Amino acid sequence: MRTVTLQSILLRAWQRVGNDASTLSNIPSGAQTMLVAAANDAIEQCWEWADWPELCRVEERTVQGNDTTGYYLDYEQVGQTAMGQVFKIFRDNPNTNIAPREIQFTLLGDSVRFPESTDLPTTVWVNYRVRPDTYTASNLSATVPAVLSKA
C-alpha cells in the first residue's frame, strides 16, 4: 500500500491556508496539535466512506463459543488484526473458491454473532475493514494510506 507521512499532510494543510510550509518548524506546536486533530477526523471520515481495497482484508478466523454460549467472533482476537466494519463472512476462502458460501451473521456489541441453527466450521473467512489509526503530533513520521492523504 502506498503511504505518505502525517508531516506531509500537515505541511500541505498549513500551506493551503496561506502560511510558509517550507519546514515543520514554521508551524507552531498548538497549530500542529489542531491540524493533527482535524486530520484524524478527516481521515476517519474518508476511511469509512468507501470500501478502499487498501484498507480491507479477507482473513481466516477461528469461531469462538459453544452450544451454550452461542457462536461468535470477537472484533479483537489475540494475534489477529482488530476488525473494523465486517462486510461478509464465508465458509470457504473467497480468494481461492470461485463461489464461496456466505454465512449469515449479526453484529452485537464487540462481536459478530452467528444464528444458533447455523452448522459452523471451526474457522471462517471474514471480509472486513481494518480500524483507522489515531495520529498524534508527537509522531509526525507516522504513515497514512495515500488514498486518504488528500482528506
Tab-separated table of N, CA and C in Angstrom:
chain	number	residue	atom	x	y	z
A	1	MET	N	0.844	-1.170	0.000
A	1	MET	CA	0.000	0.000	0.000
A	1	MET	C	0.894	1.239	0.000
A	2	ARG	N	0.567	2.165	-0.842
A	2	ARG	CA	1.302	3.424	-0.898
A	2	ARG	C	0.921	4.274	0.301
A	3	THR	N	1.899	4.946	0.898
A	3	THR	CA	1.642	5.779	2.072
A	3	THR	C	2.335	7.137	1.936
A	4	VAL	N	1.890	8.064	2.754
A	4	VAL	CA	2.541	9.369	2.896
A	4	VAL	C	2.694	9.609	4.395
A	5	THR	N	3.549	10.535	4.777
A	5	THR	CA	3.719	10.816	6.200
A	5	THR	C	2.677	11.823	6.668
A	6	LEU	N	2.369	11.743	7.949
A	6	LEU	CA	1.463	12.721	8.555
A	6	LEU	C	2.054	14.119	8.416
A	7	GLN	N	3.352	14.228	8.535
A	7	GLN	CA	4.021	15.524	8.394
A	7	GLN	C	3.716	16.165	7.037
A	8	SER	N	3.746	15.369	5.965
A	8	SER	CA	3.477	15.934	4.637
A	8	SER	C	2.035	16.440	4.528
A	9	ILE	N	1.114	15.780	5.216
A	9	ILE	CA	-0.280	16.231	5.216
A	9	ILE	C	-0.394	17.558	5.958
A	10	LEU	N	0.274	17.667	7.107
A	10	LEU	CA	0.217	18.913	7.879
A	10	LEU	C	0.833	20.081	7.114
A	11	LEU	N	1.969	19.824	6.469
A	11	LEU	CA	2.616	20.895	5.703
A	11	LEU	C	1.725	21.378	4.556
A	12	ARG	N	1.056	20.444	3.880
A	12	ARG	CA	0.166	20.837	2.787
A	12	ARG	C	-1.017	21.641	3.320
A	13	ALA	N	-1.571	21.220	4.454
A	13	ALA	CA	-2.696	21.954	5.049
A	13	ALA	C	-2.250	23.351	5.483
A	14	TRP	N	-1.076	23.449	6.069
A	14	TRP	CA	-0.557	24.735	6.519
A	14	TRP	C	-0.339	25.676	5.329
A	15	GLN	N	0.133	25.116	4.228
A	15	GLN	CA	0.352	25.912	3.019
A	15	GLN	C	-0.975	26.372	2.411
A	16	ARG	N	-2.002	25.512	2.452
A	16	ARG	CA	-3.305	25.845	1.859
A	16	ARG	C	-3.974	27.043	2.529
A	17	VAL	N	-3.633	27.301	3.790
A	17	VAL	CA	-4.219	28.468	4.465
A	17	VAL	C	-3.296	29.677	4.385
A	18	GLY	N	-2.325	29.611	3.468
A	18	GLY	CA	-1.504	30.774	3.158
A	18	GLY	C	-0.266	30.969	4.002
A	19	ASN	N	0.193	29.934	4.665
A	19	ASN	CA	1.379	30.047	5.516
A	19	ASN	C	2.600	29.423	4.852
A	20	ASP	N	3.762	29.777	5.384
A	20	ASP	CA	5.021	29.217	4.897
A	20	ASP	C	5.140	27.774	5.379
A	21	ALA	N	5.113	26.839	4.462
A	21	ALA	CA	5.182	25.418	4.805
A	21	ALA	C	6.479	24.795	4.322
A	22	SER	N	7.539	25.602	4.239
A	22	SER	CA	8.814	25.066	3.755
A	22	SER	C	9.442	24.118	4.770
A	23	THR	N	9.101	24.273	6.044
A	23	THR	CA	9.633	23.396	7.087
A	23	THR	C	8.622	23.274	8.221
A	24	LEU	N	8.673	22.180	8.925
A	24	LEU	CA	7.733	21.911	10.011
A	24	LEU	C	7.869	22.924	11.144
A	25	SER	N	9.059	23.464	11.336
A	25	SER	CA	9.273	24.428	12.418
A	25	SER	C	8.474	25.718	12.213
A	26	ASN	N	7.953	25.938	11.003
A	26	ASN	CA	7.129	27.115	10.738
A	26	ASN	C	5.698	26.960	11.267
A	27	ILE	N	5.338	25.768	11.703
A	27	ILE	CA	4.002	25.526	12.248
A	27	ILE	C	4.107	25.516	13.769
A	28	PRO	N	3.488	26.477	14.461
A	28	PRO	CA	3.540	26.484	15.930
A	28	PRO	C	2.979	25.181	16.507
A	29	SER	N	3.474	24.776	17.676
A	29	SER	CA	3.076	23.478	18.244
A	29	SER	C	1.574	23.397	18.483
A	30	GLY	N	0.942	24.477	18.910
A	30	GLY	CA	-0.510	24.476	19.109
A	30	GLY	C	-1.253	24.241	17.802
A	31	ALA	N	-0.755	24.864	16.739
A	31	ALA	CA	-1.370	24.667	15.424
A	31	ALA	C	-1.151	23.237	14.936
A	32	GLN	N	0.025	22.668	15.235
A	32	GLN	CA	0.280	21.269	14.859
A	32	GLN	C	-0.740	20.346	15.519
A	33	THR	N	-0.989	20.584	16.802
A	33	THR	CA	-1.952	19.762	17.540
A	33	THR	C	-3.347	19.880	16.929
A	34	MET	N	-3.746	21.104	16.591
A	34	MET	CA	-5.066	21.302	15.970
A	34	MET	C	-5.143	20.666	14.587
A	35	LEU	N	-4.072	20.788	13.818
A	35	LEU	CA	-4.052	20.191	12.488
A	35	LEU	C	-4.116	18.665	12.561
A	36	VAL	N	-3.430	18.074	13.528
A	36	VAL	CA	-3.470	16.615	13.687
A	36	VAL	C	-4.884	16.177	14.071
A	37	ALA	N	-5.529	16.922	14.969
A	37	ALA	CA	-6.907	16.581	15.360
A	37	ALA	C	-7.841	16.664	14.151
A	38	ALA	N	-7.693	17.705	13.348
A	38	ALA	CA	-8.521	17.840	12.139
A	38	ALA	C	-8.202	16.727	11.147
A	39	ALA	N	-6.915	16.387	11.027
A	39	ALA	CA	-6.534	15.303	10.114
A	39	ALA	C	-7.130	13.980	10.572
A	40	ASN	N	-7.107	13.701	11.868
A	40	ASN	CA	-7.708	12.469	12.394
A	40	ASN	C	-9.185	12.382	12.017
A	41	ASP	N	-9.913	13.487	12.194
A	41	ASP	CA	-11.341	13.493	11.851
A	41	ASP	C	-11.555	13.251	10.363
A	42	ALA	N	-10.800	13.954	9.529
A	42	ALA	CA	-10.964	13.812	8.078
A	42	ALA	C	-10.559	12.417	7.596
A	43	ILE	N	-9.474	11.896	8.143
A	43	ILE	CA	-9.007	10.567	7.746
A	43	ILE	C	-10.034	9.513	8.135
A	44	GLU	N	-10.586	9.615	9.347
A	44	GLU	CA	-11.592	8.637	9.774
A	44	GLU	C	-12.839	8.683	8.888
A	45	GLN	N	-13.286	9.885	8.534
A	45	GLN	CA	-14.452	10.000	7.644
A	45	GLN	C	-14.170	9.376	6.283
A	46	CYS	N	-13.013	9.666	5.722
A	46	CYS	CA	-12.653	9.089	4.417
A	46	CYS	C	-12.447	7.585	4.525
A	47	TRP	N	-11.867	7.127	5.621
A	47	TRP	CA	-11.591	5.720	5.870
A	47	TRP	C	-12.878	4.921	5.754
A	48	GLU	N	-13.952	5.464	6.341
A	48	GLU	CA	-15.217	4.747	6.384
A	48	GLU	C	-16.163	5.100	5.240
A	49	TRP	N	-15.782	6.028	4.393
A	49	TRP	CA	-16.638	6.473	3.295
A	49	TRP	C	-16.779	5.425	2.206
A	50	ALA	N	-15.722	4.662	1.987
A	50	ALA	CA	-15.747	3.663	0.907
A	50	ALA	C	-14.999	2.410	1.356
A	51	ASP	N	-15.199	1.341	0.627
A	51	ASP	CA	-14.501	0.084	0.893
A	51	ASP	C	-13.170	0.089	0.145
A	52	TRP	N	-12.258	0.947	0.582
A	52	TRP	CA	-10.970	1.085	-0.071
A	52	TRP	C	-10.242	-0.263	-0.038
A	53	PRO	N	-9.814	-0.785	-1.172
A	53	PRO	CA	-9.107	-2.072	-1.183
A	53	PRO	C	-7.872	-2.084	-0.278
A	54	GLU	N	-7.221	-0.939	-0.157
A	54	GLU	CA	-6.019	-0.854	0.677
A	54	GLU	C	-6.324	-1.065	2.157
A	55	LEU	N	-7.581	-0.846	2.544
A	55	LEU	CA	-7.952	-0.895	3.955
A	55	LEU	C	-8.811	-2.098	4.309
A	56	CYS	N	-9.088	-2.950	3.332
A	56	CYS	CA	-9.931	-4.128	3.567
A	56	CYS	C	-9.095	-5.400	3.547
A	57	ARG	N	-9.532	-6.364	4.322
A	57	ARG	CA	-8.828	-7.641	4.426
A	57	ARG	C	-9.803	-8.794	4.302
A	58	VAL	N	-9.298	-9.941	3.900
A	58	VAL	CA	-10.018	-11.210	3.979
A	58	VAL	C	-9.081	-12.134	4.735
A	59	GLU	N	-9.513	-12.539	5.936
A	59	GLU	CA	-8.658	-13.363	6.777
A	59	GLU	C	-9.441	-14.522	7.374
A	60	GLU	N	-8.722	-15.596	7.622
A	60	GLU	CA	-9.317	-16.748	8.280
A	60	GLU	C	-9.330	-16.491	9.791
A	61	ARG	N	-10.476	-16.742	10.418
A	61	ARG	CA	-10.630	-16.539	11.856
A	61	ARG	C	-11.244	-17.780	12.495
A	62	THR	N	-10.876	-18.031	13.735
A	62	THR	CA	-11.409	-19.168	14.483
A	62	THR	C	-12.718	-18.780	15.151
A	63	VAL	N	-13.753	-19.581	14.949
A	63	VAL	CA	-15.053	-19.345	15.572
A	63	VAL	C	-14.924	-19.634	17.061
A	64	GLN	N	-15.480	-18.745	17.873
A	64	GLN	CA	-15.435	-18.881	19.324
A	64	GLN	C	-16.799	-19.326	19.844
A	65	GLY	N	-16.834	-19.780	21.091
A	65	GLY	CA	-18.087	-20.138	21.733
A	65	GLY	C	-18.412	-21.611	21.639
A	66	ASN	N	-19.647	-21.945	22.082
A	66	ASN	CA	-20.116	-23.328	22.071
A	66	ASN	C	-21.645	-23.334	22.023
A	67	ASP	N	-22.241	-24.502	22.150
A	67	ASP	CA	-23.699	-24.601	22.070
A	67	ASP	C	-24.390	-23.834	23.200
A	68	THR	N	-23.727	-23.682	24.334
A	68	THR	CA	-24.327	-22.988	25.480
A	68	THR	C	-24.247	-21.472	25.325
A	69	THR	N	-23.054	-20.966	24.985
A	69	THR	CA	-22.851	-19.517	24.887
A	69	THR	C	-23.236	-18.962	23.526
A	70	GLY	N	-23.390	-19.816	22.553
A	70	GLY	CA	-23.595	-19.373	21.179
A	70	GLY	C	-22.256	-19.220	20.491
A	71	TYR	N	-22.294	-19.078	19.196
A	71	TYR	CA	-21.062	-18.969	18.422
A	71	TYR	C	-20.858	-17.541	17.959
A	72	TYR	N	-19.612	-17.089	18.000
A	72	TYR	CA	-19.320	-15.690	17.705
A	72	TYR	C	-17.865	-15.512	17.312
A	73	LEU	N	-17.558	-14.300	16.850
A	73	LEU	CA	-16.188	-13.843	16.605
A	73	LEU	C	-16.046	-12.505	17.306
A	74	ASP	N	-15.048	-12.357	18.169
A	74	ASP	CA	-14.762	-11.049	18.745
A	74	ASP	C	-14.069	-10.188	17.694
A	75	TYR	N	-14.339	-8.886	17.728
A	75	TYR	CA	-13.647	-7.979	16.815
A	75	TYR	C	-12.145	-7.974	17.081
A	76	GLU	N	-11.778	-8.169	18.338
A	76	GLU	CA	-10.366	-8.210	18.705
A	76	GLU	C	-10.035	-9.612	19.190
A	77	GLN	N	-9.119	-10.273	18.486
A	77	GLN	CA	-8.668	-11.607	18.851
A	77	GLN	C	-7.155	-11.580	18.984
A	78	VAL	N	-6.649	-12.315	19.949
A	78	VAL	CA	-5.205	-12.356	20.217
A	78	VAL	C	-4.464	-12.809	18.954
A	79	GLY	N	-3.434	-12.054	18.600
A	79	GLY	CA	-2.607	-12.408	17.454
A	79	GLY	C	-3.212	-12.069	16.102
A	80	GLN	N	-4.353	-11.367	16.094
A	80	GLN	CA	-5.031	-11.009	14.842
A	80	GLN	C	-5.199	-9.490	14.758
A	81	THR	N	-5.332	-8.985	13.558
A	81	THR	CA	-5.636	-7.577	13.353
A	81	THR	C	-7.046	-7.299	13.864
A	82	ALA	N	-7.210	-6.223	14.641
A	82	ALA	CA	-8.544	-5.853	15.126
A	82	ALA	C	-9.427	-5.491	13.927
A	83	MET	N	-10.628	-6.037	13.923
A	83	MET	CA	-11.546	-5.796	12.805
A	83	MET	C	-12.330	-4.515	13.030
A	84	GLY	N	-12.548	-3.792	11.941
A	84	GLY	CA	-13.452	-2.656	11.954
A	84	GLY	C	-14.800	-3.155	11.446
A	85	GLN	N	-15.315	-2.519	10.411
A	85	GLN	CA	-16.600	-2.945	9.856
A	85	GLN	C	-16.472	-4.299	9.163
A	86	VAL	N	-17.383	-5.213	9.509
A	86	VAL	CA	-17.403	-6.541	8.894
A	86	VAL	C	-18.409	-6.507	7.751
A	87	PHE	N	-17.970	-6.933	6.561
A	87	PHE	CA	-18.830	-6.914	5.385
A	87	PHE	C	-19.476	-8.269	5.120
A	88	LYS	N	-18.645	-9.310	5.076
A	88	LYS	CA	-19.134	-10.655	4.747
A	88	LYS	C	-18.327	-11.688	5.504
A	89	ILE	N	-18.970	-12.842	5.709
A	89	ILE	CA	-18.286	-13.982	6.308
A	89	ILE	C	-18.567	-15.196	5.432
A	90	PHE	N	-17.518	-15.965	5.165
A	90	PHE	CA	-17.610	-17.098	4.253
A	90	PHE	C	-17.188	-18.400	4.929
A	91	ARG	N	-17.739	-19.506	4.428
A	91	ARG	CA	-17.282	-20.845	4.827
A	91	ARG	C	-15.979	-21.185	4.107
A	92	ASP	N	-15.839	-20.680	2.898
A	92	ASP	CA	-14.702	-21.021	2.036
A	92	ASP	C	-13.865	-19.774	1.778
A	93	ASN	N	-12.610	-19.987	1.498
A	93	ASN	CA	-11.714	-18.882	1.180
A	93	ASN	C	-12.155	-18.233	-0.139
A	94	PRO	N	-12.612	-16.971	-0.109
A	94	PRO	CA	-13.078	-16.325	-1.334
A	94	PRO	C	-11.951	-16.018	-2.325
A	95	ASN	N	-10.708	-16.103	-1.852
A	95	ASN	CA	-9.578	-15.862	-2.750
A	95	ASN	C	-9.236	-17.084	-3.596
A	96	THR	N	-9.704	-18.265	-3.164
A	96	THR	CA	-9.371	-19.485	-3.892
A	96	THR	C	-10.594	-20.267	-4.371
A	97	ASN	N	-11.773	-19.855	-3.967
A	97	ASN	CA	-13.004	-20.531	-4.386
A	97	ASN	C	-13.813	-19.626	-5.301
A	98	ILE	N	-14.258	-20.166	-6.399
A	98	ILE	CA	-14.994	-19.368	-7.369
A	98	ILE	C	-16.363	-18.940	-6.852
A	99	ALA	N	-16.959	-19.749	-5.975
A	99	ALA	CA	-18.273	-19.427	-5.414
A	99	ALA	C	-18.276	-19.733	-3.917
A	100	PRO	N	-17.596	-18.885	-3.124
A	100	PRO	CA	-17.545	-19.150	-1.685
A	100	PRO	C	-18.935	-19.018	-1.053
A	101	ARG	N	-19.209	-19.860	-0.099
A	101	ARG	CA	-20.522	-19.856	0.555
A	101	ARG	C	-20.517	-18.862	1.711
A	102	GLU	N	-21.482	-17.939	1.669
A	102	GLU	CA	-21.594	-16.933	2.727
A	102	GLU	C	-22.310	-17.504	3.942
A	103	ILE	N	-21.993	-16.960	5.094
A	103	ILE	CA	-22.641	-17.311	6.351
A	103	ILE	C	-23.344	-16.061	6.873
A	104	GLN	N	-24.589	-16.195	7.258
A	104	GLN	CA	-25.333	-15.077	7.829
A	104	GLN	C	-24.797	-14.759	9.223
A	105	PHE	N	-24.861	-13.494	9.619
A	105	PHE	CA	-24.369	-13.094	10.936
A	105	PHE	C	-25.095	-11.833	11.396
A	106	THR	N	-24.942	-11.529	12.679
A	106	THR	CA	-25.486	-10.320	13.288
A	106	THR	C	-24.369	-9.643	14.056
A	107	LEU	N	-24.324	-8.324	14.005
A	107	LEU	CA	-23.333	-7.584	14.780
A	107	LEU	C	-23.948	-7.266	16.137
A	108	LEU	N	-23.237	-7.607	17.200
A	108	LEU	CA	-23.757	-7.397	18.548
A	108	LEU	C	-22.616	-6.980	19.464
A	109	GLY	N	-22.633	-5.733	19.886
A	109	GLY	CA	-21.579	-5.232	20.769
A	109	GLY	C	-20.219	-5.327	20.120
A	110	ASP	N	-19.312	-6.020	20.784
A	110	ASP	CA	-17.942	-6.160	20.290
A	110	ASP	C	-17.711	-7.485	19.595
A	111	SER	N	-18.788	-8.065	19.062
A	111	SER	CA	-18.610	-9.359	18.403
A	111	SER	C	-19.582	-9.535	17.243
A	112	VAL	N	-19.273	-10.531	16.440
A	112	VAL	CA	-20.125	-10.970	15.343
A	112	VAL	C	-20.796	-12.241	15.833
A	113	ARG	N	-22.112	-12.277	15.818
A	113	ARG	CA	-22.855	-13.447	16.307
A	113	ARG	C	-23.426	-14.226	15.138
A	114	PHE	N	-23.437	-15.543	15.291
A	114	PHE	CA	-23.993	-16.419	14.262
A	114	PHE	C	-25.324	-16.981	14.742
A	115	PRO	N	-26.263	-17.216	13.815
A	115	PRO	CA	-27.543	-17.818	14.207
A	115	PRO	C	-27.312	-19.171	14.879
A	116	GLU	N	-28.150	-19.477	15.877
A	116	GLU	CA	-27.978	-20.720	16.637
A	116	GLU	C	-28.094	-21.962	15.766
A	117	SER	N	-28.903	-21.887	14.736
A	117	SER	CA	-29.124	-23.076	13.909
A	117	SER	C	-28.047	-23.291	12.850
A	118	THR	N	-27.052	-22.396	12.809
A	118	THR	CA	-26.013	-22.493	11.800
A	118	THR	C	-25.038	-23.631	12.115
A	119	ASP	N	-24.790	-24.467	11.132
A	119	ASP	CA	-23.782	-25.520	11.258
A	119	ASP	C	-22.451	-24.905	10.827
A	120	LEU	N	-21.687	-24.437	11.802
A	120	LEU	CA	-20.473	-23.678	11.500
A	120	LEU	C	-19.231	-24.550	11.435
A	121	PRO	N	-18.318	-24.188	10.537
A	121	PRO	CA	-16.992	-24.816	10.574
A	121	PRO	C	-16.211	-24.208	11.750
A	122	THR	N	-15.075	-24.758	12.084
A	122	THR	CA	-14.283	-24.223	13.196
A	122	THR	C	-13.590	-22.916	12.828
A	123	THR	N	-13.339	-22.712	11.527
A	123	THR	CA	-12.785	-21.442	11.064
A	123	THR	C	-13.645	-20.911	9.924
A	124	VAL	N	-13.672	-19.585	9.823
A	124	VAL	CA	-14.414	-18.916	8.753
A	124	VAL	C	-13.506	-17.856	8.137
A	125	TRP	N	-13.910	-17.356	6.982
A	125	TRP	CA	-13.169	-16.297	6.298
A	125	TRP	C	-13.973	-15.010	6.423
A	126	VAL	N	-13.318	-13.967	6.948
A	126	VAL	CA	-14.004	-12.701	7.223
A	126	VAL	C	-13.476	-11.615	6.300
A	127	ASN	N	-14.390	-10.925	5.639
A	127	ASN	CA	-14.063	-9.754	4.823
A	127	ASN	C	-14.413	-8.530	5.661
A	128	TYR	N	-13.406	-7.733	6.008
A	128	TYR	CA	-13.637	-6.592	6.890
A	128	TYR	C	-12.709	-5.437	6.545
A	129	ARG	N	-13.028	-4.279	7.123
A	129	ARG	CA	-12.177	-3.095	7.002
A	129	ARG	C	-11.366	-2.987	8.289
A	130	VAL	N	-10.069	-2.714	8.176
A	130	VAL	CA	-9.255	-2.513	9.369
A	130	VAL	C	-9.678	-1.206	10.040
A	131	ARG	N	-9.360	-1.078	11.289
A	131	ARG	CA	-9.713	0.129	12.038
A	131	ARG	C	-8.764	1.267	11.688
A	132	PRO	N	-9.279	2.494	11.687
A	132	PRO	CA	-8.389	3.624	11.399
A	132	PRO	C	-7.416	3.864	12.540
A	133	ASP	N	-6.234	4.298	12.198
A	133	ASP	CA	-5.243	4.668	13.203
A	133	ASP	C	-5.602	6.037	13.768
A	134	THR	N	-5.137	6.318	14.970
A	134	THR	CA	-5.263	7.652	15.552
A	134	THR	C	-3.860	8.232	15.602
A	135	TYR	N	-3.699	9.393	15.015
A	135	TYR	CA	-2.385	10.010	14.881
A	135	TYR	C	-2.184	11.073	15.958
A	136	THR	N	-0.920	11.327	16.311
A	136	THR	CA	-0.594	12.329	17.324
A	136	THR	C	0.484	13.270	16.797
A	137	ALA	N	0.546	14.454	17.386
A	137	ALA	CA	1.552	15.443	16.983
A	137	ALA	C	2.949	14.996	17.386
A	138	SER	N	3.059	14.025	18.298
A	138	SER	CA	4.380	13.558	18.718
A	138	SER	C	4.979	12.539	17.761
A	139	ASN	N	4.189	12.094	16.770
A	139	ASN	CA	4.694	11.112	15.810
A	139	ASN	C	4.316	11.535	14.388
A	140	LEU	N	4.924	12.594	13.922
A	140	LEU	CA	4.592	13.125	12.594
A	140	LEU	C	5.193	12.298	11.473
A	141	SER	N	6.056	11.338	11.802
A	141	SER	CA	6.603	10.464	10.763
A	141	SER	C	5.685	9.265	10.511
A	142	ALA	N	4.576	9.163	11.258
A	142	ALA	CA	3.617	8.079	11.058
A	142	ALA	C	3.093	8.132	9.623
A	143	THR	N	2.802	6.961	9.080
A	143	THR	CA	2.329	6.916	7.694
A	143	THR	C	0.815	6.803	7.627
A	144	VAL	N	0.278	7.392	6.584
A	144	VAL	CA	-1.161	7.413	6.304
A	144	VAL	C	-1.344	6.812	4.914
A	145	PRO	N	-2.357	5.964	4.730
A	145	PRO	CA	-2.585	5.433	3.375
A	145	PRO	C	-2.737	6.581	2.369
A	146	ALA	N	-2.019	6.502	1.283
A	146	ALA	CA	-2.001	7.589	0.300
A	146	ALA	C	-3.390	7.882	-0.252
A	147	VAL	N	-4.242	6.865	-0.332
A	147	VAL	CA	-5.579	7.068	-0.864
A	147	VAL	C	-6.371	8.057	-0.002
A	148	LEU	N	-5.982	8.228	1.259
A	148	LEU	CA	-6.678	9.135	2.177
A	148	LEU	C	-5.947	10.445	2.399
A	149	SER	N	-4.798	10.599	1.825
A	149	SER	CA	-3.927	11.729	2.170
A	149	SER	C	-4.460	13.089	1.739
A	150	LYS	N	-5.408	13.133	0.838
A	150	LYS	CA	-5.938	14.424	0.388
A	150	LYS	C	-7.183	14.824	1.172
A	151	ALA	N	-7.504	14.033	2.225
A	151	ALA	CA	-8.665	14.340	3.059
A	151	ALA	C	-8.469	15.708	3.671
